Short mmCIF file of N, CA and C in Angstrom, two decimals:
data_model
loop_
_atom_site.label_atom_id
_atom_site.label_comp_id
_atom_site.label_asym_id
_atom_site.label_seq_id
_atom_site.Cartn_x
_atom_site.Cartn_y
_atom_site.Cartn_z
N MET A 93 0.85 -1.19 -0.03
CA MET A 93 -0.06 -0.04 0.04
C MET A 93 0.98 1.24 0.00
N LYS A 94 1.96 1.23 0.80
CA LYS A 94 2.93 2.33 0.69
C LYS A 94 3.45 2.80 -0.51
N GLN A 95 3.88 1.63 -1.26
CA GLN A 95 4.31 1.74 -2.58
C GLN A 95 3.36 2.35 -3.57
N PHE A 96 2.17 1.94 -3.51
CA PHE A 96 1.10 2.43 -4.32
C PHE A 96 0.83 4.01 -4.05
N LEU A 97 0.93 4.46 -2.73
CA LEU A 97 0.68 5.84 -2.39
C LEU A 97 2.03 6.64 -2.81
N SER A 98 3.20 6.15 -2.73
CA SER A 98 4.47 6.70 -3.22
C SER A 98 4.34 6.96 -4.80
N PHE A 99 3.78 5.97 -5.40
CA PHE A 99 3.56 6.05 -6.86
C PHE A 99 2.60 7.12 -7.18
N LEU A 100 1.55 7.17 -6.52
CA LEU A 100 0.67 8.27 -6.76
C LEU A 100 1.16 9.71 -6.53
N ALA A 101 1.85 9.77 -5.43
CA ALA A 101 2.40 11.05 -5.07
C ALA A 101 3.43 11.49 -6.14
N LEU A 102 4.22 10.44 -6.61
CA LEU A 102 5.23 10.87 -7.66
C LEU A 102 4.41 11.24 -9.01
N ALA A 103 3.54 10.53 -9.33
CA ALA A 103 2.70 10.83 -10.55
C ALA A 103 2.15 12.20 -10.38
N ALA A 104 1.65 12.54 -9.25
CA ALA A 104 1.10 14.02 -9.19
C ALA A 104 2.12 14.96 -9.24
N LEU A 105 3.35 14.82 -8.84
CA LEU A 105 4.38 15.86 -8.83
C LEU A 105 4.76 15.99 -10.35
N ILE A 106 4.93 14.90 -10.88
CA ILE A 106 5.31 14.95 -12.41
C ILE A 106 4.30 15.69 -13.10
N SER A 107 2.99 15.43 -12.87
CA SER A 107 1.93 16.06 -13.81
C SER A 107 1.92 17.58 -13.42
N LEU A 108 2.33 18.05 -12.24
CA LEU A 108 2.39 19.42 -11.83
C LEU A 108 3.61 20.21 -12.31
N SER A 109 4.54 19.43 -12.76
CA SER A 109 5.85 20.03 -13.10
C SER A 109 5.81 21.14 -14.33
N PRO A 110 6.69 22.07 -14.35
CA PRO A 110 6.64 23.11 -15.35
C PRO A 110 6.76 22.47 -16.74
N ALA A 111 7.40 21.46 -16.94
CA ALA A 111 7.62 20.79 -18.28
C ALA A 111 6.31 20.22 -18.60
N ALA A 112 5.49 19.70 -17.90
CA ALA A 112 4.24 19.17 -18.25
C ALA A 112 3.34 20.23 -18.53
N ALA A 113 3.48 21.23 -17.73
CA ALA A 113 2.41 22.54 -17.96
C ALA A 113 2.80 23.31 -19.11
N SER A 114 3.92 23.27 -19.63
CA SER A 114 4.35 24.09 -20.81
C SER A 114 4.31 23.26 -22.07
N ALA A 115 3.75 22.07 -22.17
CA ALA A 115 3.58 21.35 -23.36
C ALA A 115 2.96 21.94 -24.38
N GLU A 116 3.39 22.23 -25.63
CA GLU A 116 2.79 22.92 -26.57
C GLU A 116 1.75 21.93 -27.42
N CYS A 117 0.48 22.44 -27.53
CA CYS A 117 -0.37 21.67 -28.34
C CYS A 117 -1.25 22.54 -29.27
N TYR A 118 -1.38 22.12 -30.36
CA TYR A 118 -2.03 22.83 -31.44
C TYR A 118 -3.22 21.99 -31.98
N ALA A 119 -4.20 22.60 -32.52
CA ALA A 119 -5.22 22.05 -33.24
C ALA A 119 -5.50 22.49 -34.64
N ASP A 120 -5.62 21.83 -35.55
CA ASP A 120 -6.13 22.37 -36.81
C ASP A 120 -7.58 21.93 -37.07
N TYR A 121 -8.30 22.88 -37.70
CA TYR A 121 -9.66 22.83 -37.74
C TYR A 121 -10.42 23.30 -38.96
N LYS A 122 -11.69 23.18 -39.13
CA LYS A 122 -12.39 23.79 -40.20
C LYS A 122 -13.43 24.59 -39.50
N ALA A 123 -13.88 25.87 -40.12
CA ALA A 123 -14.99 26.53 -39.53
C ALA A 123 -15.61 27.28 -40.72
N LYS A 124 -16.73 27.77 -40.38
CA LYS A 124 -17.70 28.54 -41.33
C LYS A 124 -18.38 29.72 -40.78
N ARG A 125 -18.78 30.70 -41.60
CA ARG A 125 -19.58 31.67 -41.25
C ARG A 125 -20.77 31.82 -42.29
N ASP A 126 -21.94 32.28 -41.82
CA ASP A 126 -23.04 32.28 -42.77
C ASP A 126 -23.28 33.69 -43.11
N SER A 127 -24.02 33.79 -44.41
CA SER A 127 -24.68 35.03 -44.87
C SER A 127 -23.64 36.05 -45.14
N PRO A 128 -22.67 36.00 -46.12
CA PRO A 128 -22.71 34.81 -47.11
C PRO A 128 -21.68 33.76 -46.53
N LEU A 129 -21.86 32.64 -47.03
CA LEU A 129 -21.14 31.37 -46.57
C LEU A 129 -19.70 31.68 -46.94
N ARG A 130 -18.92 31.52 -45.83
CA ARG A 130 -17.47 31.53 -45.89
C ARG A 130 -16.91 30.35 -45.04
N LEU A 131 -15.80 29.80 -45.61
CA LEU A 131 -15.29 28.57 -44.90
C LEU A 131 -13.79 29.04 -44.73
N HIS A 132 -13.15 28.30 -43.61
CA HIS A 132 -11.78 28.42 -43.44
C HIS A 132 -11.14 27.29 -42.72
N TYR A 133 -9.84 27.02 -43.02
CA TYR A 133 -9.13 26.06 -42.22
C TYR A 133 -8.07 26.87 -41.35
N GLY A 134 -7.99 26.51 -40.30
CA GLY A 134 -7.02 27.24 -39.44
C GLY A 134 -6.27 26.24 -38.48
N VAL A 135 -5.29 26.85 -37.92
CA VAL A 135 -4.44 26.30 -36.75
C VAL A 135 -4.38 27.09 -35.53
N MET A 136 -4.62 26.59 -34.45
CA MET A 136 -4.77 27.34 -33.06
C MET A 136 -3.82 26.65 -32.15
N GLN A 137 -3.27 27.36 -31.16
CA GLN A 137 -2.67 26.68 -30.11
C GLN A 137 -3.75 26.53 -28.89
N VAL A 138 -3.75 25.53 -28.40
CA VAL A 138 -4.74 24.99 -27.28
C VAL A 138 -4.04 24.64 -26.00
N SER A 139 -4.77 24.74 -24.96
CA SER A 139 -4.28 24.36 -23.71
C SER A 139 -4.67 22.69 -23.41
N ASN A 140 -5.59 22.19 -23.88
CA ASN A 140 -5.96 20.87 -23.82
C ASN A 140 -5.50 20.13 -24.95
N CYS A 141 -4.60 19.09 -24.77
CA CYS A 141 -4.04 18.31 -25.75
C CYS A 141 -4.91 17.04 -26.31
N SER A 142 -6.18 16.93 -25.69
CA SER A 142 -6.89 15.91 -26.28
C SER A 142 -7.91 16.57 -27.22
N ARG A 143 -8.31 15.80 -28.13
CA ARG A 143 -9.16 16.20 -29.25
C ARG A 143 -10.51 16.80 -28.83
N SER A 144 -11.12 16.03 -27.81
CA SER A 144 -12.46 16.48 -27.48
C SER A 144 -12.23 17.73 -26.50
N GLY A 145 -11.22 17.91 -25.71
CA GLY A 145 -11.00 19.02 -24.81
C GLY A 145 -10.67 20.31 -25.93
N ALA A 146 -9.87 19.97 -26.93
CA ALA A 146 -9.40 21.04 -27.83
C ALA A 146 -10.71 21.51 -28.65
N LYS A 147 -11.54 20.59 -28.82
CA LYS A 147 -12.84 20.97 -29.71
C LYS A 147 -13.66 22.11 -28.84
N ALA A 148 -13.75 21.96 -27.54
CA ALA A 148 -14.51 22.87 -26.72
C ALA A 148 -13.78 24.22 -26.89
N GLU A 149 -12.46 24.18 -26.60
CA GLU A 149 -11.75 25.52 -26.60
C GLU A 149 -11.67 26.10 -27.86
N VAL A 150 -11.49 25.53 -29.11
CA VAL A 150 -11.46 26.03 -30.28
C VAL A 150 -12.87 26.64 -30.55
N SER A 151 -13.94 25.96 -30.36
CA SER A 151 -15.30 26.31 -30.54
C SER A 151 -15.63 27.71 -29.78
N ALA A 152 -15.31 27.70 -28.59
CA ALA A 152 -15.52 28.96 -27.91
C ALA A 152 -14.83 30.12 -28.45
N ARG A 153 -13.46 29.92 -28.83
CA ARG A 153 -12.67 31.12 -29.36
C ARG A 153 -13.26 31.50 -30.72
N LEU A 154 -13.66 30.57 -31.56
CA LEU A 154 -14.17 30.83 -32.98
C LEU A 154 -15.34 31.58 -32.72
N ARG A 155 -16.38 31.05 -31.85
CA ARG A 155 -17.68 31.73 -31.63
C ARG A 155 -17.58 33.19 -31.21
N SER A 156 -16.52 33.38 -30.39
CA SER A 156 -16.52 35.00 -30.09
C SER A 156 -16.09 35.94 -31.17
N ALA A 157 -15.60 35.15 -32.30
CA ALA A 157 -15.12 35.91 -33.46
C ALA A 157 -16.17 35.77 -34.60
N GLY A 158 -17.36 35.19 -34.22
CA GLY A 158 -18.45 35.05 -35.30
C GLY A 158 -18.23 33.92 -36.09
N TRP A 159 -17.45 32.98 -35.90
CA TRP A 159 -17.30 31.61 -36.67
C TRP A 159 -17.93 30.55 -35.84
N THR A 160 -18.23 29.53 -36.64
CA THR A 160 -18.80 28.24 -36.20
C THR A 160 -17.84 27.13 -36.52
N LEU A 161 -17.45 26.37 -35.43
CA LEU A 161 -16.55 25.23 -35.62
C LEU A 161 -17.21 24.17 -36.31
N LEU A 162 -16.75 23.67 -37.52
CA LEU A 162 -17.24 22.52 -38.08
C LEU A 162 -16.66 21.21 -37.57
N ASN A 163 -15.14 21.22 -37.53
CA ASN A 163 -14.55 19.98 -36.78
C ASN A 163 -13.07 20.24 -36.36
N VAL A 164 -12.71 19.62 -35.45
CA VAL A 164 -11.17 19.74 -35.21
C VAL A 164 -10.66 18.45 -35.93
N ILE A 165 -9.84 18.78 -36.77
CA ILE A 165 -9.07 17.59 -37.57
C ILE A 165 -8.23 16.80 -36.86
N SER A 166 -7.24 17.58 -36.21
CA SER A 166 -6.38 16.74 -35.12
C SER A 166 -5.73 17.75 -34.33
N VAL A 167 -5.09 17.13 -33.19
CA VAL A 167 -4.25 17.76 -32.15
C VAL A 167 -2.90 17.26 -32.30
N PHE A 168 -1.96 18.28 -32.32
CA PHE A 168 -0.57 17.85 -32.51
C PHE A 168 0.38 18.76 -31.79
N GLY A 169 1.70 18.49 -31.79
CA GLY A 169 2.71 19.33 -31.03
C GLY A 169 3.44 20.21 -32.08
N PRO A 170 4.46 20.89 -31.54
CA PRO A 170 5.10 21.91 -32.48
C PRO A 170 5.64 21.39 -33.62
N GLU A 171 5.96 20.05 -33.61
CA GLU A 171 6.63 19.34 -34.95
C GLU A 171 5.69 19.47 -36.16
N GLY A 172 4.35 19.67 -35.88
CA GLY A 172 3.43 19.64 -37.15
C GLY A 172 3.08 21.04 -37.61
N LEU A 173 3.62 22.08 -37.02
CA LEU A 173 3.19 23.52 -37.32
C LEU A 173 3.58 23.75 -38.72
N GLN A 174 4.88 23.73 -39.02
CA GLN A 174 5.26 24.05 -40.52
C GLN A 174 4.66 23.51 -41.67
N LYS A 175 4.37 22.06 -41.66
CA LYS A 175 3.56 21.64 -42.78
C LYS A 175 2.21 22.10 -42.80
N ARG A 176 1.62 22.87 -41.83
CA ARG A 176 0.14 23.33 -41.84
C ARG A 176 0.11 24.83 -42.03
N LYS A 177 1.20 25.49 -42.04
CA LYS A 177 1.31 26.85 -42.13
C LYS A 177 0.77 27.45 -43.47
N ALA A 178 1.27 26.90 -44.52
CA ALA A 178 0.76 27.37 -45.85
C ALA A 178 -0.60 27.14 -46.13
N ASN A 179 -1.18 26.10 -45.70
CA ASN A 179 -2.64 25.73 -45.79
C ASN A 179 -3.52 26.52 -45.01
N ALA A 180 -2.98 26.99 -43.85
CA ALA A 180 -3.92 27.87 -42.92
C ALA A 180 -3.80 29.35 -43.39
N GLY A 181 -2.78 29.67 -44.09
CA GLY A 181 -2.89 31.08 -44.53
C GLY A 181 -2.96 32.20 -43.25
N LYS A 182 -3.88 32.98 -43.56
CA LYS A 182 -4.19 34.07 -42.60
C LYS A 182 -4.83 33.62 -41.16
N PHE A 183 -5.20 32.34 -41.29
CA PHE A 183 -5.79 31.67 -39.97
C PHE A 183 -4.91 30.78 -39.36
N TYR A 184 -3.61 31.08 -39.59
CA TYR A 184 -2.49 30.40 -38.99
C TYR A 184 -2.14 31.05 -37.51
N LEU A 185 -2.50 30.43 -36.50
CA LEU A 185 -2.37 30.96 -34.96
C LEU A 185 -3.08 32.34 -34.94
N ARG A 186 -4.13 32.47 -35.64
CA ARG A 186 -4.84 33.85 -35.52
C ARG A 186 -5.69 33.95 -34.36
N PHE A 187 -6.21 32.98 -33.84
CA PHE A 187 -7.14 32.96 -32.65
C PHE A 187 -6.51 32.36 -31.40
#
């Protein structure tokens, strides 16, 4: 039992460490605006690295700018930024 509690304490310390907190996560997504219909593909930095968590965050940010989220395509780290930059255009890290 002591080993188990020690393991839990260690896991908690690791999850609260600055390195874990500073992990960079990005989401690429598709969004739309109505009247007239406009679509865009974009890349956004997110604080939640899970797809479902990123979906809520991306949706809220886009909604505040008048856009509706269609879908989050993927969540990735900094290694995937450069290959998405050209496709995202002016919506690359805009929101």
